[in-house]
Coordinates of N, CA, C and O in Angstrom, one line a residue:
X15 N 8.1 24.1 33.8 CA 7.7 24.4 32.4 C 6.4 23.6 32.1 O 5.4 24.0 31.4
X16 N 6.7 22.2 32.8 CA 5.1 21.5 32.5 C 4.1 22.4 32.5 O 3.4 23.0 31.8
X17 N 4.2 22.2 34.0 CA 2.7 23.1 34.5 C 2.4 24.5 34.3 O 1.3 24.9 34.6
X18 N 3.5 25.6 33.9 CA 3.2 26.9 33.8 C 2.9 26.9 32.1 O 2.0 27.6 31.6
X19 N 3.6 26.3 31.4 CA 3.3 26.4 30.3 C 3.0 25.6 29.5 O 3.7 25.5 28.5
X20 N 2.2 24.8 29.5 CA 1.8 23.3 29.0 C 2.0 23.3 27.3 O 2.4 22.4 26.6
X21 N 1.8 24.7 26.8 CA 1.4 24.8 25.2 C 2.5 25.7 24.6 O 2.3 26.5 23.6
X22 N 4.0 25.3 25.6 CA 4.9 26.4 25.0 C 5.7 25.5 23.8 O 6.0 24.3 23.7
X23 N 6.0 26.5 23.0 CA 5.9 26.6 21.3 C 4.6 25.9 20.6 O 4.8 25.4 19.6
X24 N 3.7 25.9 21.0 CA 2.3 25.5 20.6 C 2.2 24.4 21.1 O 1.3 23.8 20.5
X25 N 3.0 23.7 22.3 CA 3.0 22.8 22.2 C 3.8 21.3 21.0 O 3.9 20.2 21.4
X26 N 4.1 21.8 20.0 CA 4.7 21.1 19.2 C 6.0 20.6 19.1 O 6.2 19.9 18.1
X27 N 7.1 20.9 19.8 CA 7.8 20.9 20.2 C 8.2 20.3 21.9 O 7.8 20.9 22.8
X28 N 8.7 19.4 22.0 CA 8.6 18.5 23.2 C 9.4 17.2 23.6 O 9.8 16.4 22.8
X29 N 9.6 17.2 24.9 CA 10.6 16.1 25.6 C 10.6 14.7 25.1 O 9.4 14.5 24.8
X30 N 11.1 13.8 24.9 CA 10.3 12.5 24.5 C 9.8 11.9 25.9 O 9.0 11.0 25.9
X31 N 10.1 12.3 26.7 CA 9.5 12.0 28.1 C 8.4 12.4 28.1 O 7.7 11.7 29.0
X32 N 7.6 13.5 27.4 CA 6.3 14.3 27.2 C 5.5 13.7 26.5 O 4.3 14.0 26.7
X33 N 5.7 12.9 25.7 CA 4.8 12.5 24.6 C 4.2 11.4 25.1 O 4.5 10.8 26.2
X34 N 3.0 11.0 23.9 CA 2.0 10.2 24.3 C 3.0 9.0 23.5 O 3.5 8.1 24.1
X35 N 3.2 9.2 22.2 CA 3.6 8.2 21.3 C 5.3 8.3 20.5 O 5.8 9.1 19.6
X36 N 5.6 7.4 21.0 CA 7.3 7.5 20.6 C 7.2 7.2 19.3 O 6.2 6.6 18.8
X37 N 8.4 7.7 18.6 CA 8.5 7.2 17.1 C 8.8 5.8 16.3 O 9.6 4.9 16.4
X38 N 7.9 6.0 15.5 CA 8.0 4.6 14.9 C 8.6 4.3 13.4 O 8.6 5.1 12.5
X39 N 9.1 3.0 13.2 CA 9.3 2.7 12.1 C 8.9 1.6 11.4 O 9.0 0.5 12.0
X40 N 8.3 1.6 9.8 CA 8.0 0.6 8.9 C 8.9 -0.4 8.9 O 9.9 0.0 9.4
X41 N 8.9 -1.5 8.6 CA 9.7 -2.5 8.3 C 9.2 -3.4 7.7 O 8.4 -3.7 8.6
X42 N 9.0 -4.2 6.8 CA 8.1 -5.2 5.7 C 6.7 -4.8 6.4 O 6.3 -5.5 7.4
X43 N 5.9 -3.7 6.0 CA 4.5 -3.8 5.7 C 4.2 -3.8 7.7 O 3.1 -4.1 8.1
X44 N 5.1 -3.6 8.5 CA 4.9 -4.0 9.9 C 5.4 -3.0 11.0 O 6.6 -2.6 11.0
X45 N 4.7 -2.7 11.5 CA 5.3 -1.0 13.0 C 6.0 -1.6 13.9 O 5.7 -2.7 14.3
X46 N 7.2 -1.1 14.5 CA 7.9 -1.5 15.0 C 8.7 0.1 16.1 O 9.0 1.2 15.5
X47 N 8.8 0.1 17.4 CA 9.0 1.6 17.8 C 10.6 1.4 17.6 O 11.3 0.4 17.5
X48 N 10.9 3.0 17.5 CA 12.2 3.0 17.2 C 12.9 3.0 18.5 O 13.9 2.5 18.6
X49 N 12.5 3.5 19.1 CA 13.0 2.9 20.7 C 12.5 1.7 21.4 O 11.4 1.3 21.2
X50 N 13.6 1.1 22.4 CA 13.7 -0.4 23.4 C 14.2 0.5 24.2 O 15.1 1.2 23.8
X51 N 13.5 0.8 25.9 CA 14.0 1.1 26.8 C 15.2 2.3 26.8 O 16.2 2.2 27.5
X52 N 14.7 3.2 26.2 CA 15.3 4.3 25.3 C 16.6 4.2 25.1 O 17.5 4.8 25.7
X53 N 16.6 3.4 24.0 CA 17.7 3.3 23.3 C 17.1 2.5 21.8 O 16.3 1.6 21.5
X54 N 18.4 3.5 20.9 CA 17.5 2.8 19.8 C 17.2 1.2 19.7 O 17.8 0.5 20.5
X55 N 16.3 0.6 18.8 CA 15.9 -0.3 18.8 C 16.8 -1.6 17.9 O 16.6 -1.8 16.7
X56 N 17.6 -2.5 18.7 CA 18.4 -3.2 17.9 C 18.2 -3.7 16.4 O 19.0 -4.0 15.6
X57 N 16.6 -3.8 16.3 CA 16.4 -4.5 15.1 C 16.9 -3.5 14.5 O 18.1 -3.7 14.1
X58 N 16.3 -2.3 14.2 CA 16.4 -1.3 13.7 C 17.9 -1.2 13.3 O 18.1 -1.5 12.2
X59 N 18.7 -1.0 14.0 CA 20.4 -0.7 13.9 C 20.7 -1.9 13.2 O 21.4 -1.6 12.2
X60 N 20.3 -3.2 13.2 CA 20.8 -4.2 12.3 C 20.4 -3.4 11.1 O 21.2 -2.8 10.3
X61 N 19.2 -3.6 11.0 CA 19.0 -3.1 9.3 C 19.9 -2.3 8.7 O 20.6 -2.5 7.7
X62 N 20.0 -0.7 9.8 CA 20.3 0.1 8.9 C 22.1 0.0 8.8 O 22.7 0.4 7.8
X63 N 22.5 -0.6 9.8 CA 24.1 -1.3 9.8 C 24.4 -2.2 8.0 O 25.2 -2.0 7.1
X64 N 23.4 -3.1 8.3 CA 23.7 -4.1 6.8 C 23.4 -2.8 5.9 O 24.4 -2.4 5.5
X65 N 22.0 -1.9 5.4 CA 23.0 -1.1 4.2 C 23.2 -0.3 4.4 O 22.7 0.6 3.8
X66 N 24.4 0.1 5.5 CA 25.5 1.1 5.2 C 26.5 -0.2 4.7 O 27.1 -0.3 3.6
X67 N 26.4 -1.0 5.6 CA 28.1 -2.0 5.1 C 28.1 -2.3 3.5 O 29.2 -2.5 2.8
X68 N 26.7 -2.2 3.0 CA 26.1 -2.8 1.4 C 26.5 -1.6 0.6 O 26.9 -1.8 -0.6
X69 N 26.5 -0.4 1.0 CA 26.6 0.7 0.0 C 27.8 0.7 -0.7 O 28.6 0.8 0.1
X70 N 28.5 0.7 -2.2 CA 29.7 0.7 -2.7 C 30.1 2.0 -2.3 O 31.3 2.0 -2.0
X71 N 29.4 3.4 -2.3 CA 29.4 4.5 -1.8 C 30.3 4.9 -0.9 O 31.5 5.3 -1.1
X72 N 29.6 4.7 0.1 CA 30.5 4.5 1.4 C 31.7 3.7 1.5 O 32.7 4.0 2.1
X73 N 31.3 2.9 1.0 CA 32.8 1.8 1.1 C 33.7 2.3 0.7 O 34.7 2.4 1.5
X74 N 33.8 2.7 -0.7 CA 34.9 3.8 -1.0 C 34.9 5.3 -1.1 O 35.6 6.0 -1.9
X75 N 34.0 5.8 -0.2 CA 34.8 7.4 0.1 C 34.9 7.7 1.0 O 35.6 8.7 1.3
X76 N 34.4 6.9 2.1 CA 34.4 6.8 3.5 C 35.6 6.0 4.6 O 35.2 4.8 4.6
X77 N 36.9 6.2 5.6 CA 38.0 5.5 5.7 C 37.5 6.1 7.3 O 37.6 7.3 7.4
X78 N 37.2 5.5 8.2 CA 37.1 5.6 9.8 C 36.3 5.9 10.2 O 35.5 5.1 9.8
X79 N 35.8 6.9 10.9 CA 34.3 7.0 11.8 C 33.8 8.0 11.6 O 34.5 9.0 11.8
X80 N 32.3 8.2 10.8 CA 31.6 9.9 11.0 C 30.8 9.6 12.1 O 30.6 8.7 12.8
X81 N 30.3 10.8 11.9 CA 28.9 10.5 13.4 C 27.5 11.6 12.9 O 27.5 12.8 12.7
X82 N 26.5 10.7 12.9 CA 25.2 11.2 12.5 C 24.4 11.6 13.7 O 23.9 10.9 14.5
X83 N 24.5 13.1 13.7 CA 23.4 13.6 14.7 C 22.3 13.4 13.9 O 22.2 13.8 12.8
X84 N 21.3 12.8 14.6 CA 19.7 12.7 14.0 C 18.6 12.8 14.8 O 18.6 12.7 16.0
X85 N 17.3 13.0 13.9 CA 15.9 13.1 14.5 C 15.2 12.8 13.1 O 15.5 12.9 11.9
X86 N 14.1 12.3 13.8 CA 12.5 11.8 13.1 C 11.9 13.1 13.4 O 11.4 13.2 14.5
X87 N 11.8 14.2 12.6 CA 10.6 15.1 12.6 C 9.3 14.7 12.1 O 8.9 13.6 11.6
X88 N 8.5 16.4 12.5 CA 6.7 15.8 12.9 C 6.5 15.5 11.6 O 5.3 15.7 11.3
X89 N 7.1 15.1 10.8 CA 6.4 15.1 9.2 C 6.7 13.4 8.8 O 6.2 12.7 7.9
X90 N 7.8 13.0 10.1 CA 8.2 11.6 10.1 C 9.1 11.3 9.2 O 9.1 10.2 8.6
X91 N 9.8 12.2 9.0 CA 10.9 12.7 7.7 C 12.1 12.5 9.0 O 12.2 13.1 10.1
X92 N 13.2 11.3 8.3 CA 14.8 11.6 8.9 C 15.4 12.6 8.4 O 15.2 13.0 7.3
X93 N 16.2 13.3 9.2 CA 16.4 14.5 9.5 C 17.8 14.4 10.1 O 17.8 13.7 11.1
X94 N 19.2 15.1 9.7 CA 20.3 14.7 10.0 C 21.5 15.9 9.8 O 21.4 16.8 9.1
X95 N 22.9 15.6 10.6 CA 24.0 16.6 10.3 C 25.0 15.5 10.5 O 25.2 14.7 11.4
X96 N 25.6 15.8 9.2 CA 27.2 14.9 9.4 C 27.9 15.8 9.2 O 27.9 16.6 8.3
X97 N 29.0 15.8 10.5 CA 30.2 16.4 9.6 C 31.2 16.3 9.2 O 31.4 15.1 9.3
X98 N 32.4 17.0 8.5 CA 33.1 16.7 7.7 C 33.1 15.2 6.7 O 33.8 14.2 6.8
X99 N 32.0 15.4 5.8 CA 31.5 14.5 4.9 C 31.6 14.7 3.9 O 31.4 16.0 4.1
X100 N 31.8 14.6 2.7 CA 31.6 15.2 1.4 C 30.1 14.8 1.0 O 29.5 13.9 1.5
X101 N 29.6 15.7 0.0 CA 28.3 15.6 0.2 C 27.7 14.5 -0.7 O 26.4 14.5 -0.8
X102 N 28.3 13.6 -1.3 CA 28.3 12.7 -2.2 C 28.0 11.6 -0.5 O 26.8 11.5 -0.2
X103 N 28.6 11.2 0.1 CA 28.6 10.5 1.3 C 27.2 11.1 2.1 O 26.6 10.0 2.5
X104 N 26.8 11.7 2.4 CA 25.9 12.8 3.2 C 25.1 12.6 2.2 O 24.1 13.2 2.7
X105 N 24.7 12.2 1.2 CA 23.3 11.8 0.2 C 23.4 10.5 0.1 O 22.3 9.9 -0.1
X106 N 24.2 9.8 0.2 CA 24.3 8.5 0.5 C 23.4 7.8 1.8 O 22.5 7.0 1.7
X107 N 23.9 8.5 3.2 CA 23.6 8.2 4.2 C 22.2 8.6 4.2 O 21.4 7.9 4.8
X108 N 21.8 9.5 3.7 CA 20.5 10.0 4.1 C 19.5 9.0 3.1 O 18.5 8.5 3.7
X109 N 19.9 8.8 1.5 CA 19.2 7.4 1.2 C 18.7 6.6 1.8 O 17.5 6.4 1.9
X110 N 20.0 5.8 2.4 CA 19.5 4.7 3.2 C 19.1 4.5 4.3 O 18.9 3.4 4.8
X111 N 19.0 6.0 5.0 CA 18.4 6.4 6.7 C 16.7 6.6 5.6 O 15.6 6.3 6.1
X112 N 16.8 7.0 4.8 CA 15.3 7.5 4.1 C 14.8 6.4 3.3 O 13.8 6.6 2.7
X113 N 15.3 5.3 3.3 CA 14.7 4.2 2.6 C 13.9 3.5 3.9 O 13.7 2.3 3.7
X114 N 13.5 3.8 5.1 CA 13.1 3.3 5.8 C 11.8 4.5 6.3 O 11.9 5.5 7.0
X115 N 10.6 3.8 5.7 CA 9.2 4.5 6.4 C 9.2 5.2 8.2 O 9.3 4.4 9.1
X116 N 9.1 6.2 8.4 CA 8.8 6.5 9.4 C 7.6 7.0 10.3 O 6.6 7.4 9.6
X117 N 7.5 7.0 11.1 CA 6.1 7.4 12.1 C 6.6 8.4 12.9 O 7.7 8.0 13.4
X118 N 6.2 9.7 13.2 CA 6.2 10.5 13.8 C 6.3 10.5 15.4 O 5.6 9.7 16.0
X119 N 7.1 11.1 16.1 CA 6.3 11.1 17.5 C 4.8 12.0 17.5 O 4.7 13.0 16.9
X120 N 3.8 11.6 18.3 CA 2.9 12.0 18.9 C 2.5 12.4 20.4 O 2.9 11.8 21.3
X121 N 1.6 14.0 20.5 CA 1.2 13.7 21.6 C -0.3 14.3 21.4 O -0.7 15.1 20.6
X122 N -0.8 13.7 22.3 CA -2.4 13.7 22.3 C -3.3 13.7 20.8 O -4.1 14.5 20.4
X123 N -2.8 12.6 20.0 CA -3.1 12.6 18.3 C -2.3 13.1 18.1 O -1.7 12.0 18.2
X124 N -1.3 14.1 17.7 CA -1.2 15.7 17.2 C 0.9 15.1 17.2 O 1.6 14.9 18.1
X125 N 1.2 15.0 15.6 CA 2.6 15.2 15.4 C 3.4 16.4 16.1 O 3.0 17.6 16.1
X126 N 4.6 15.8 16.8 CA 5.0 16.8 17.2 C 6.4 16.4 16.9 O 6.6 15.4 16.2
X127 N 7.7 17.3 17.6 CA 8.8 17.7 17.1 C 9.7 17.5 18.2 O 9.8 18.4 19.1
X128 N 10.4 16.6 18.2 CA 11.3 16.4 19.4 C 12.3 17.6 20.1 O 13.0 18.4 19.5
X129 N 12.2 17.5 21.2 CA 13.7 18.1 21.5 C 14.7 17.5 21.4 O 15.8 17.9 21.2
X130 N 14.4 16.5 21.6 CA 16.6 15.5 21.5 C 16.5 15.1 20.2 O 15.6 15.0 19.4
X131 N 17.9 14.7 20.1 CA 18.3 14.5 18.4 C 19.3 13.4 19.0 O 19.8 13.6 20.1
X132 N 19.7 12.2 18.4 CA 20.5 11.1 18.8 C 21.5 10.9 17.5 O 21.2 11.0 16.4
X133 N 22.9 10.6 18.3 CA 24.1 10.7 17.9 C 24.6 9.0 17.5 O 24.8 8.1 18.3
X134 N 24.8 8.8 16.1 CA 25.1 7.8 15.6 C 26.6 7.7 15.4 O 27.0 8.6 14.8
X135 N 27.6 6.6 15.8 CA 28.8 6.6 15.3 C 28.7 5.8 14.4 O 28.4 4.7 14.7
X136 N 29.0 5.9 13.3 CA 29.2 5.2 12.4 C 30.7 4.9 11.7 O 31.3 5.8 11.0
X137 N 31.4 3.5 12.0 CA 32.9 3.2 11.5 C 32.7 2.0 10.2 O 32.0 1.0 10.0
X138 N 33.7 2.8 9.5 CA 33.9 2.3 8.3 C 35.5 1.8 8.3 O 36.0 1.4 7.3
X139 N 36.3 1.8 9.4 CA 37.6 0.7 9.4 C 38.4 2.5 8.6 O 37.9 3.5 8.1
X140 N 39.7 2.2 8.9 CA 40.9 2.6 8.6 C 41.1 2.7 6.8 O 42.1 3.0 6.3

């Protein structure tokens, strides 16, 4: 696929293995990648761990484990499917996944659009 089609879906659309520039995230005024050795980036998971545990939201409508399929699209906008959530919870989560600046992946300058999307478990206890 590399080599026969280097510009398939215009190109915009692509492996994270393909890219020039993995995605990034703000954190006080400072870039930081959202991946360590492809896996998300621990600082990162602290943060966003402390406010889920902070949200009164979640605390009370939420009782055991959802799981956030997610992606950083080219617009550097979090981007997400929970399921069986009530949607009061599912604007919740997306808040505080969206209260954190993002950076796009790149390749050759040029925002692009991942193919993988990464799966969050998120437990809120019994």
């Amino acid at each position: 696929m590399k080599q026969y089609c280097p510009e398939f879906r215009n190109g915009t659309i692509m492996s994270i293995d393909n890219i020039s520039e993995k995605p990034k995230y703000i954190y006080k005024n400072e870039e930081y990648p959202l991946f360590v050795n492809s896996l998300l980036n621990p600082e990162y998971l602290k943060i966003i761990t402390r406010e889920l545990k902070n949200s009164k939201i979640l605390k009370n409508k939420v009782k055991g484990k959802i799981l956030v399929l997610f992606y950083i699209n080219k617009f550097g906008i979090f981007d997400a499917k929970l399921i069986k959530v009530s949607e009061v919870v599912k604007m919740e989560v997306f808040r505080i996944f969206r209260s954190i600046t993002y950076i796009p992946p790149k390749h050759n300058g040029k925002n692009v659009q991942l193919l993988e999307k990464w799966m969050l478990p998120l437990d809120f206890g019994d």
